[in-house]
Structure formats: C-alpha cells, structure tokens
Short mmCIF file of C-alpha atoms and ligand atoms in Angstrom, two decimals:
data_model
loop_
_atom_site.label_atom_id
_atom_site.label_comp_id
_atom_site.label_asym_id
_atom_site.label_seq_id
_atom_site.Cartn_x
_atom_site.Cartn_y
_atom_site.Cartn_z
CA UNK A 1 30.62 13.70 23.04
CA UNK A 2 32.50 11.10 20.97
CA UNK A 3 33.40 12.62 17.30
CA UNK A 4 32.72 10.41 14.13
CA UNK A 5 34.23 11.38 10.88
CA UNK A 6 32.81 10.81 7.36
CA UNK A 7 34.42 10.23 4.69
CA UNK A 8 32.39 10.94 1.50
CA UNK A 9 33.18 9.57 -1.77
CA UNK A 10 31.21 11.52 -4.32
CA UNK A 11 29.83 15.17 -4.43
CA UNK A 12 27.32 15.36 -7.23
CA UNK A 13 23.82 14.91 -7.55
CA UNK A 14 23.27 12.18 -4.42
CA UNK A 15 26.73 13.30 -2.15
CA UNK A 16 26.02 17.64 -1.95
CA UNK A 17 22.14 16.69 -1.42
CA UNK A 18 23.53 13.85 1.57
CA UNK A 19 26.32 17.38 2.70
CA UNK A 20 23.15 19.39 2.69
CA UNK A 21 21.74 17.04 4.65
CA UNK A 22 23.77 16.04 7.29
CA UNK A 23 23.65 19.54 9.43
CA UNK A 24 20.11 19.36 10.34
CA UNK A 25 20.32 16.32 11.86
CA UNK A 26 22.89 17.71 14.52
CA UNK A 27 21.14 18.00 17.32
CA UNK A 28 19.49 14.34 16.58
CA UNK A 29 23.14 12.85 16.62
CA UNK A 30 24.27 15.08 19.56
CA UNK A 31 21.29 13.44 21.60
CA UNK A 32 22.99 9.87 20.82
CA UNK A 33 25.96 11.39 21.98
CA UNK A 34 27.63 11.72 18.52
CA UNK A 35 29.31 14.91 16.60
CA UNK A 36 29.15 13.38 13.74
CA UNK A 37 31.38 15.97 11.11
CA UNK A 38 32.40 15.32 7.50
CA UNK A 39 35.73 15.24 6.93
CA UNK A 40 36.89 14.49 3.34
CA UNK A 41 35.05 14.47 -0.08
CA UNK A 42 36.97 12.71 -2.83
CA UNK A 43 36.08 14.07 -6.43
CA UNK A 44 37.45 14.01 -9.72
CA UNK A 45 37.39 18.04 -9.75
CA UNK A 46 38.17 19.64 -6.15
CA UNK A 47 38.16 23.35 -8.04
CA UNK A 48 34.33 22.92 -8.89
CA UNK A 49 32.12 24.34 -5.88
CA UNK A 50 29.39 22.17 -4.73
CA UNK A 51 26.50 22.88 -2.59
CA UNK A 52 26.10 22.36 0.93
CA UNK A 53 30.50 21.07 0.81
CA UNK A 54 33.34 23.55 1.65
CA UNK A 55 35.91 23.42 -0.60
CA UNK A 56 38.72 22.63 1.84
CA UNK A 57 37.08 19.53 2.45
CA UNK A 58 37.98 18.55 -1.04
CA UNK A 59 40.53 16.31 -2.84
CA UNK A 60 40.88 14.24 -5.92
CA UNK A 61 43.31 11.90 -4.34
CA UNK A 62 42.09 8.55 -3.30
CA UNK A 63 45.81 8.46 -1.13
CA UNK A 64 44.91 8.78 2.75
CA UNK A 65 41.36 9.46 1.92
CA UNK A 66 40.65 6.84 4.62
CA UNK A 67 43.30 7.85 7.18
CA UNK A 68 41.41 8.91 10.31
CA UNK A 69 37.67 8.79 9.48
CA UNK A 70 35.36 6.18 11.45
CA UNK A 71 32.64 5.35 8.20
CA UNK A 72 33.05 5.77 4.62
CA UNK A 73 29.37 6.74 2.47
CA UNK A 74 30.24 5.73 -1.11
CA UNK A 75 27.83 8.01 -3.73
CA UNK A 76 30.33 8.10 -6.37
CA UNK A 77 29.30 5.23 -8.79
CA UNK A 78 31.32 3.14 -11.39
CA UNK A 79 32.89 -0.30 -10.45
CA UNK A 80 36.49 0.39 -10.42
CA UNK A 81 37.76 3.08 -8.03
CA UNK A 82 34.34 2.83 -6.11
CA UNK A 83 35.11 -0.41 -5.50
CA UNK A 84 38.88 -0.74 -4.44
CA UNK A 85 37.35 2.31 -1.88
CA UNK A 86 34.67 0.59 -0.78
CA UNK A 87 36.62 -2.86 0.15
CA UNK A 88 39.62 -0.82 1.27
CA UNK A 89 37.38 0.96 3.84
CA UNK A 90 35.76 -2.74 4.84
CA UNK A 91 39.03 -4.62 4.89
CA UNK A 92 40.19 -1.91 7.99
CA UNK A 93 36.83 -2.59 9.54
CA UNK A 94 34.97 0.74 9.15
CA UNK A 95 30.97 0.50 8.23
CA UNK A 96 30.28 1.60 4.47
CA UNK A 97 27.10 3.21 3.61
CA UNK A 98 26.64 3.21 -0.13
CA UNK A 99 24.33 4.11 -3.13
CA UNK A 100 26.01 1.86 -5.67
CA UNK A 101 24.12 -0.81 -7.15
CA UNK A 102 26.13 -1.29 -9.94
CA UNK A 103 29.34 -2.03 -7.97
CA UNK A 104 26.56 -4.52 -5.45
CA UNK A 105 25.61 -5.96 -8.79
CA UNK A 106 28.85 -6.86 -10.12
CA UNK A 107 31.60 -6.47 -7.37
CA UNK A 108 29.42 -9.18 -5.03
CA UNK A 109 31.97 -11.78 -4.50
CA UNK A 110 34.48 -9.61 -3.29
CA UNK A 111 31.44 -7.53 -0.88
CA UNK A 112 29.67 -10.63 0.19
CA UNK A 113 31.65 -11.33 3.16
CA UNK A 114 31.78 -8.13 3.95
CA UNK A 115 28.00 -7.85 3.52
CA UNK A 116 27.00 -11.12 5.64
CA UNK A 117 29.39 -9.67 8.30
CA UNK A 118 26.94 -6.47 8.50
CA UNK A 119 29.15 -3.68 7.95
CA UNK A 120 27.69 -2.74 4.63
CA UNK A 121 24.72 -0.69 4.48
CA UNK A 122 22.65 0.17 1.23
CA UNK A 123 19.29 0.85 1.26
CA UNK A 124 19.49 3.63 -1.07
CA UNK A 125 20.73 1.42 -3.86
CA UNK A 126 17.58 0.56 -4.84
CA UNK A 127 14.43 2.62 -4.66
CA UNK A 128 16.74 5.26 -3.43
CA UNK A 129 14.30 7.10 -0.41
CA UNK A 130 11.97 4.22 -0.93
CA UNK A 131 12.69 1.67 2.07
CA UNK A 132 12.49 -1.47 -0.18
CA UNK A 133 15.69 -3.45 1.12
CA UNK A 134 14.79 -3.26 4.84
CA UNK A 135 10.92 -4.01 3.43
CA UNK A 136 12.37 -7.49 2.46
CA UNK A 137 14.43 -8.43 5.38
CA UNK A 138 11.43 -8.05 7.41
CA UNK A 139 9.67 -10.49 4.39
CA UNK A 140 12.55 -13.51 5.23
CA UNK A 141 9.67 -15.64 7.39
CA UNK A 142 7.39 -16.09 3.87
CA UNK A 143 8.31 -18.00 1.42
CA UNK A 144 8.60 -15.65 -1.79
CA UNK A 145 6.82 -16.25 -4.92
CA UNK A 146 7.88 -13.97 -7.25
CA UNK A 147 8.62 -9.79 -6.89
CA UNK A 148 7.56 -7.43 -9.92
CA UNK A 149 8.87 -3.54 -10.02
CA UNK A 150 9.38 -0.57 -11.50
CA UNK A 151 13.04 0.15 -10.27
CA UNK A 152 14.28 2.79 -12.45
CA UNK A 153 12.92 6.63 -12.03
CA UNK A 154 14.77 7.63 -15.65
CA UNK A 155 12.20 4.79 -17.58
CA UNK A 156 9.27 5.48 -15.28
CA UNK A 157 9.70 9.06 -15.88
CA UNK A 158 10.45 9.08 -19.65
CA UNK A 159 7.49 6.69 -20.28
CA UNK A 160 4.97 9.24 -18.30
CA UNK A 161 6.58 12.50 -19.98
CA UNK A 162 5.72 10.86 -23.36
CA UNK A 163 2.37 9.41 -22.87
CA UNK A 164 1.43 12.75 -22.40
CA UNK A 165 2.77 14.19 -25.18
CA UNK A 166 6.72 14.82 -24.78
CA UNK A 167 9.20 14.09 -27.03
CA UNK A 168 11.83 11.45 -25.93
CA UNK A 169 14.53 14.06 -26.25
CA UNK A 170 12.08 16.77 -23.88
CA UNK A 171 11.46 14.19 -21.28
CA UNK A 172 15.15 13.15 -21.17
CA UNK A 173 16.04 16.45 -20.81
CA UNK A 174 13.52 16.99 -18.16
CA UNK A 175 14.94 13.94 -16.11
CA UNK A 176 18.49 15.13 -16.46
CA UNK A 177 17.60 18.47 -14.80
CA UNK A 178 15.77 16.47 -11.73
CA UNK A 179 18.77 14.26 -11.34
CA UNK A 180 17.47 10.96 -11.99
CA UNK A 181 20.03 9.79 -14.88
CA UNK A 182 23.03 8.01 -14.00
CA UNK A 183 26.34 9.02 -15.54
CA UNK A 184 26.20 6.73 -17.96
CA UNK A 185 22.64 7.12 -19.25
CA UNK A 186 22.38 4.17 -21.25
CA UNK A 187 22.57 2.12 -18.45
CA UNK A 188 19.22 3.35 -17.34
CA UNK A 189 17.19 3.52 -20.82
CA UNK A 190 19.21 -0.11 -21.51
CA UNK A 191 17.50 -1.59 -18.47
CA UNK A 192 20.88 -2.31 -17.07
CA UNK A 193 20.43 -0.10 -13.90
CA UNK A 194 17.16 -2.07 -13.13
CA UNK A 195 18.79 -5.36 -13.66
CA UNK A 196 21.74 -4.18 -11.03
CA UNK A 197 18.85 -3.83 -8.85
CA UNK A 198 17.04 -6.57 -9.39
CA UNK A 199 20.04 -8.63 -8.38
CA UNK A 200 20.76 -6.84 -5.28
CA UNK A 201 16.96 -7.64 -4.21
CA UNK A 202 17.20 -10.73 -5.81
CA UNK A 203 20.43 -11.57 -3.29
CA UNK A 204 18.40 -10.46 -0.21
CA UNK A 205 14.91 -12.07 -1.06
CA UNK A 206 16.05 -15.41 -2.72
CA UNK A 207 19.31 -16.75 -3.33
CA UNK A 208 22.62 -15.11 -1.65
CA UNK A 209 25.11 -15.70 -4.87
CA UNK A 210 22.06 -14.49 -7.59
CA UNK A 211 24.40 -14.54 -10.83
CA UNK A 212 24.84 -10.85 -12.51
CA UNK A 213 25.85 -12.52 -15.76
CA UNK A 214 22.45 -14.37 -15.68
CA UNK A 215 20.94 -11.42 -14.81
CA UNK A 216 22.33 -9.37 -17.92
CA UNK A 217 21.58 -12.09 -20.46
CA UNK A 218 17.48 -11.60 -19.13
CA UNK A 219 18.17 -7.48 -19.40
CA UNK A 220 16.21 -5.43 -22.39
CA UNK A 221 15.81 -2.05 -21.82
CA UNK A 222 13.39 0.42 -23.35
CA UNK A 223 15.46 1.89 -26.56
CA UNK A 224 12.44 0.93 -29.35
CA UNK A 225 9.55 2.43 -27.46
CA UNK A 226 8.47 5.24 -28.91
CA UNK A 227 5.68 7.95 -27.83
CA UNK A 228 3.13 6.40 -30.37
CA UNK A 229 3.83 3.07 -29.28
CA UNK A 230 3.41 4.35 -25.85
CA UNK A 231 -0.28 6.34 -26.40
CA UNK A 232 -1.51 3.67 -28.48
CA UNK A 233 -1.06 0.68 -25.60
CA UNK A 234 -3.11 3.63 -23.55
CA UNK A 235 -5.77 4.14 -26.10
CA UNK A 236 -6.09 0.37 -25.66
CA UNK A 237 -6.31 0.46 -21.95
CA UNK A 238 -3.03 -0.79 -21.17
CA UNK A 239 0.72 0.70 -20.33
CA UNK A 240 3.82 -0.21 -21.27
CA UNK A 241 6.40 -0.24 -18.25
CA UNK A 242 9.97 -1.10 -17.95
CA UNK A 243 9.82 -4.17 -15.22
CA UNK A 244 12.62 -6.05 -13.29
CA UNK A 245 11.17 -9.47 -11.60
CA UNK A 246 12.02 -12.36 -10.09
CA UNK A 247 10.35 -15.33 -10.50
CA UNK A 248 10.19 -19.34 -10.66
CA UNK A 249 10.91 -20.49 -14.08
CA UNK A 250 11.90 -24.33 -14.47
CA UNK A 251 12.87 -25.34 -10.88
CA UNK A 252 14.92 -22.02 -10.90
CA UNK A 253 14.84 -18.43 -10.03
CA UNK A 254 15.25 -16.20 -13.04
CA UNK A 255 15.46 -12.50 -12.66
CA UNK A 256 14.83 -10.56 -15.80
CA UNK A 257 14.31 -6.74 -17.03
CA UNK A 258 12.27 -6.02 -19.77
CA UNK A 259 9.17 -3.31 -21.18
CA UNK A 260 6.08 -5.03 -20.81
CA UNK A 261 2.15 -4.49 -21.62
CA UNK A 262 0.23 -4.20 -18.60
CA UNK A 263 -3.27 -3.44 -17.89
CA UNK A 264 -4.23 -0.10 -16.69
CA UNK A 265 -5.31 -1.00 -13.50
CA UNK A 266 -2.74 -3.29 -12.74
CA UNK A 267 -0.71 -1.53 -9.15
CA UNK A 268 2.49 -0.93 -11.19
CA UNK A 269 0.69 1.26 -13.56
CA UNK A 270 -1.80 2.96 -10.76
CA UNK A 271 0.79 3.32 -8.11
CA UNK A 272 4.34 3.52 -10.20
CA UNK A 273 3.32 6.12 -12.43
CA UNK A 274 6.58 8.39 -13.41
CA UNK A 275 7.90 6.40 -9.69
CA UNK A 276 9.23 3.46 -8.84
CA UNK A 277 6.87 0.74 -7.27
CA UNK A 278 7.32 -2.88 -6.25
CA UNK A 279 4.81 -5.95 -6.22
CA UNK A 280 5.96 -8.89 -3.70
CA UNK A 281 3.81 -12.03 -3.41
CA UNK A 282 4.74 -14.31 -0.08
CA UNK A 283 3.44 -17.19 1.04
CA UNK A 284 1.64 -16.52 4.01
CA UNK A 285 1.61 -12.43 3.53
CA UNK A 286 0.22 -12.65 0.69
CA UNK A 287 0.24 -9.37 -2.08
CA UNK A 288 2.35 -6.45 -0.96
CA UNK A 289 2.81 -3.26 -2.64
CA UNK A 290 5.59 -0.46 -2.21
CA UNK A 291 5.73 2.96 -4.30
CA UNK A 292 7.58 6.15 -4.06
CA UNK A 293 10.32 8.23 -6.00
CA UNK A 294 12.98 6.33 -6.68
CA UNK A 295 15.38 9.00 -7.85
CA UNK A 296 16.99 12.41 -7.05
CA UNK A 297 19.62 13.73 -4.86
CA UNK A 298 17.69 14.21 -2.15
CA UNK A 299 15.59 11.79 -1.94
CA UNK A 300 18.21 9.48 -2.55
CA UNK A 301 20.38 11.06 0.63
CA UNK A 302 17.42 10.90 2.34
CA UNK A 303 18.05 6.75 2.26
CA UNK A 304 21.75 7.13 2.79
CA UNK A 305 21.37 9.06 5.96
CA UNK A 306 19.18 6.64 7.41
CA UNK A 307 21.60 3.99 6.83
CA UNK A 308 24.14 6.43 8.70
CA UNK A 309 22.46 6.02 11.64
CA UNK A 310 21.94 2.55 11.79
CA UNK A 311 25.86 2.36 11.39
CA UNK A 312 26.38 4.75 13.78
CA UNK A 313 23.40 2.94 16.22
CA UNK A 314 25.16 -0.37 15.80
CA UNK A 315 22.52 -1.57 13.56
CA UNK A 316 23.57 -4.37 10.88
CA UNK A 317 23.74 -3.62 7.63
CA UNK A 318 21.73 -5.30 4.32
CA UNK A 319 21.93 -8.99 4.83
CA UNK A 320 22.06 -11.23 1.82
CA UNK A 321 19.42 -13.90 2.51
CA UNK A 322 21.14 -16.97 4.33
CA UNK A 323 20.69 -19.63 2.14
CA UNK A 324 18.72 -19.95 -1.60
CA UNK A 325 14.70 -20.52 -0.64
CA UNK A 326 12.74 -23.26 -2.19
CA UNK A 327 11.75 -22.65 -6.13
CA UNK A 328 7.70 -22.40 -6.50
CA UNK A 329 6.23 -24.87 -8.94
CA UNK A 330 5.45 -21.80 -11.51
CA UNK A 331 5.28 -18.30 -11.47
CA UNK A 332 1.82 -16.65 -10.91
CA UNK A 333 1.58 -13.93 -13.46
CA UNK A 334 3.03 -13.96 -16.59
CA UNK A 335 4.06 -10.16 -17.92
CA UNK A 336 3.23 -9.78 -21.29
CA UNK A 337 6.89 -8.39 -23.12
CA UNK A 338 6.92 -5.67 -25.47
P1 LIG B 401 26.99 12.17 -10.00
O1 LIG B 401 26.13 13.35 -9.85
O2 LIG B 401 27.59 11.84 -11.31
O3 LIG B 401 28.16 12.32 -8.92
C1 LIG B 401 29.26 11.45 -8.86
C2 LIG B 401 30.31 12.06 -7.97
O4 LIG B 401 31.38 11.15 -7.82
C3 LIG B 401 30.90 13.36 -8.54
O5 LIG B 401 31.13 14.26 -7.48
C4 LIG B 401 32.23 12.91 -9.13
O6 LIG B 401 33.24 13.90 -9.08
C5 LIG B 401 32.60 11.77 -8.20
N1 LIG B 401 33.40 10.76 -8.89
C6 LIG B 401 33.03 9.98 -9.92
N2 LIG B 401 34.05 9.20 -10.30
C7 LIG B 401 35.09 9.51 -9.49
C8 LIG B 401 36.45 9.08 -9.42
N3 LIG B 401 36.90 8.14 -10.23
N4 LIG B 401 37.24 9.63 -8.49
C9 LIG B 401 36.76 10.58 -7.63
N5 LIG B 401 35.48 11.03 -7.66
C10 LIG B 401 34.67 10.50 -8.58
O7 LIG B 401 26.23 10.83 -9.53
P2 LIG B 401 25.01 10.72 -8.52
O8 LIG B 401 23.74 10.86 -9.25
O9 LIG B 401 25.27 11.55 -7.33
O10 LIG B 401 25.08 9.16 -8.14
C11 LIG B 401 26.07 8.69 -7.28
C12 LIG B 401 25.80 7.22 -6.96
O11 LIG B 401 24.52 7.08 -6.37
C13 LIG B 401 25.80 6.27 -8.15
O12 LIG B 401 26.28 5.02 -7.75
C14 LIG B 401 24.33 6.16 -8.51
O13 LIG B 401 24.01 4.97 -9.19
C15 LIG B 401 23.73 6.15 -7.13
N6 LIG B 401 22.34 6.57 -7.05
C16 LIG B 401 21.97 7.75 -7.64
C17 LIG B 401 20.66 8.15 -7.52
C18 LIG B 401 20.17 9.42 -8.16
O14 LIG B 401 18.95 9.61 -8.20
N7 LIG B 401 21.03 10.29 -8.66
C19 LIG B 401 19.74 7.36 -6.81
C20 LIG B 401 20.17 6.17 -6.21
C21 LIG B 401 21.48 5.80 -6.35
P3 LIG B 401 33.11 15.25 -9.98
O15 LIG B 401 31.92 15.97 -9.43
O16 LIG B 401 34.37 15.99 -9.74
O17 LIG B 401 32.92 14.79 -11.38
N1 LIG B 402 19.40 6.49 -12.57
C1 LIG B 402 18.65 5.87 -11.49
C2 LIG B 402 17.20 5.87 -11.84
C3 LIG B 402 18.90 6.60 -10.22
O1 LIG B 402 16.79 6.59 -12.77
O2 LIG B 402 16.44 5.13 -11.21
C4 LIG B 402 18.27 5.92 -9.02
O3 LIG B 402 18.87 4.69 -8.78
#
C-alpha cells in the first residue's frame, strides 16, 4: 500500500466538509492501492475546533507546511498567501487541487505554466459540485459561440429568497448560514466572484491568456436590485438574474457580468433557480445546458475530491484551451441589462 499525504490549506466551510469527506472514501483509495491520510491543515486559528479535523493536525504556520506531503488541496481563498502556497507546492512538482477562483482569476500568469503542464486541478472553482470545467474540455472539438450562466449561488439565492418575499438582509442571512458567501461578501453581491469565474471558463473554452482586467471593467454586480424591482420583472413575466457570458463582440471575445431581464421561460430562469446553471452554444453540438448547486461546503468538497483522484489516478489537470478559437461574426442572443 503506497501512503499519500495531504496537505490541506483551509479548514472552514469547503476544507472540514472535504476532512469529513475524505474517510469514506477509504476503502475506494485502498482498492487503487493508496492510504491516502491527511497530514497538515494550515489555518489562521489552530485553537478553534473544526469538524471532521483533529486538532493536532493543525498549524498556523505556512513554514514546512509542504515538507513531506505528496499533493497540496488549496480551500483557503484570498490571492496572497494562497498563492505563494499554491506555486510553492507546483514549483517542487506536487499536484494542487484547488477551489480558488479568485487566485485562477488573477494569479494566471504565474499558474499558467503550471496549469498547461497538468498538475493543477480545479473543477470546484467554478460551479463548485457542478462538473462544468471538465463539461468544456470535452466541448474543445466545437467551435464555441458564446456561454451564458448563472455562476454565483449567493446572487442566485438572494434573488429567489426575495422574489418570494424575503428581505435582502433575511435572505443574506439565510445564505450565510448554508455557506455560500465568500469571506469577503461583496465580492459575490459585486459580481466579482462571477467574473473570476467567468475568466477561468473563459481561459478553458476560448482564449488561454483571457485578460482579468478586461474582465473587471465588464463586472456589475447586483447592489441596486431590490425585492420590488425583483417581483415586479415577475409580475411581468420575466426575471432578473445575475449573468456572466462570453461572447463575440467586434471581432473579439468579451466576457462580462451583469443583472439582466430575462424571460421566464428562458433555461437560466427554469433550470438556475436559487442554483447555478450554464447555457453553451457550439458549433456542431449545438445548445447545451448544465444546472446544479453551485455552493456549500459539501457540495463544493464533493468537486475537490474528485479532482483528488484524478491527481492521485494520474489524470491531468484543467487545461487552458491551446490556442484563442476563431471570433463568431456576432453574438446570438443579446441579454437585456438591468
Ligand atoms: P472559509 O470558510 O472562510 O474558510 C477559509 C479557511 O482558510 C479557514 O479555515 C481559514 O482559517 C483559512 N485561511 C484563510 N486565510 C488564511 C491564511 N492567510 N493563513 C492560513 N489559513 C487561512 O472559506 P470557504 O467557504 O471554505 O472557501 C474556501 C475557498 O473555496 C475559497 O477560495 C472560496 O472561494 C472557494 N469556494 C468556496 C465555495 C463555498 O461554497 N463555500 C464554493 C466553491 C469555492 P480560520 O478558520 O482559522 O480563519
Ligand atoms: N460565494 C460563492 C458563491 C461560493 O456564492 O457562488 C461558490 O463559489
């Protein structure tokens, strides 16, 4: 039985659910011949106990942390110490699994390399348990028109809670307690967490070096929405949804966040409901729709795990898309903004 040690950045919300995790798949590991243990957790606050992580796994000290562990799984967030982690564990050649977009997002020159080499792994970045990254690899023999999604469970969820009758401050408080909101809340409900995803999918589906900055300049978030605004569009027979897209927009792709009016039959709105869900048009595949939740610790570790095996199968990791694919003339469906 050959041992594998973990080293796990991160034991909140996405790292005790991934902890919790990890034991019942023993005997799955054991059949690939693998006792796969964890051996560190690096926190800010090793006194705090956390589910499903014993305490004298612990530490606050990123020192050593990678000293005699075989893969590093990165649920911590933030771009600083996350990052200098993350490429430390990369530059000494061990496979990181991570939930990060933010640090994908805006850390990409330095993790490029690293991620056309295929030791980085990060499906649960965006979508979280919903398989959208490996969805797209297995797109790269269309050519893509344009993608449309719901990629944020905090919007999808506040926008639901208040069309049916919650007050912003309820339904925040609601999505707090399920573990959707990032540390930094603003960064969902400012449409910046669905713009770090867009340009993660946008570096996979269409162009490899996708420009955050570009990105950011495109980003509104959902701030000026309020319930009434919200029941009236319904009254109307339309929904107002937070949506990230990429699309053709003179002779270049443009990915942009932004609330937008959309009719009530229209898949985002039937299948993304409170969720996230994704719209991809391809030349020859035509119209393909994914949906599921999109947040929560276990859900979320759900995604990470899976990318633990394919690391520990010998499975590449997320590649960006080779080379930038051809522009379409125009975009097909223009989103109405709000
Ligand atoms: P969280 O509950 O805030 O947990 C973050 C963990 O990282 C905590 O254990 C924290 O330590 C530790 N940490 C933060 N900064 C640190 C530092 N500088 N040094 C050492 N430890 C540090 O966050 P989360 O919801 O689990 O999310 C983690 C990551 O997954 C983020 O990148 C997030 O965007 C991503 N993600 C989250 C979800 C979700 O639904 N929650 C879904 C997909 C992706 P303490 O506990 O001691 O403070
Ligand atoms: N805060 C994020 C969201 C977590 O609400 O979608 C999942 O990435």
């Amino acid at each position: 039985m050959e041992t594998v040690r973990i080293a796990l950045m991160g034991g909140g919300t996405v790292g005790s659910a991934f902890a919790e995790l990890l034991p019942l798949h023993r005997m799955r590991f054991e059949a690939l011949g693998l006792e796969v243990e964890l051996a560190k957790v690096l926190v800010r606050d090793p006194s705090k106990s956390r589910p499903g992580i014993p305490s004298r796994l612990l530490t606050d000290n990123p020192a050593g942390f990678l000293d005699d562990v075989d893969v590093l799984v990165e649920v911590a967030g933030g771009t600083t110490l996350a990052g200098d982690v993350v490429l430390q564990a990369l530059e000494r050649g061990l496979p990181v699994v991570t939930a990060n977009k933010a640090l994908l997002a805006e850390r990409w020159d330095e993790l490029r390399p690293h991620a056309e080499e295929g030791n980085l792994y990060y499906e649960a970045s965006v979508m979280a348990g919903t398989p959208i990254l490996g969805a797209l690899q297995s797109l790269w023999g269309n050519q893509t028109l344009e993608v449309h999604g719901i990629v944020n469970g905090t919007c999808s969820y506040l926008i639901r809670r208040m069309e049916e009758g919650a007050t912003y401050e309820e339904a925040f408080q609601e999505a707090n307690k399920l573990g959707y909101l990032e540390a930094d809340p603003n960064l969902d409900v400012g449409g910046i967490d669905s713009a770090h995803k867009i340009t993660v999918l946008g570096r996979l589906t269409v162009d490899p070096g996708l420009s955050w900055e570009k990105v950011l300049r495109r980003t509104r978030g959902i701030q000026h929405l309020t319930p009434q605004m919200l029941r009236q569009a319904r009254a109307e027979g339309y929904a107002i949804k937070l949506v990230a897209s990429l699309y053709p927009e003179q002779g270049q792709w443009v990915a942009a966040v932004r609330p937008v009016r959309l009719p009530e039959s229209h898949p985002l709105v039937t299948m993304g409901s409170g969720r996230n869900a994704m719209i991809y048009k391809g030349d020859p595949v035509g119209p393909l729709v994914f949906a599921g939740a999109g947040a929560g610790g276990g859900v979320t570790a759900s995604a990470v795990l899976g990318d633990l095996y394919r690391a520990l199968l010998g499975t590449p990791g997320h590649l960006p898309i080779p080379a930038a694919v051809p522009v379409p003339a125009q975009a097909i469906e223009r989103l109405e903004e709000v």
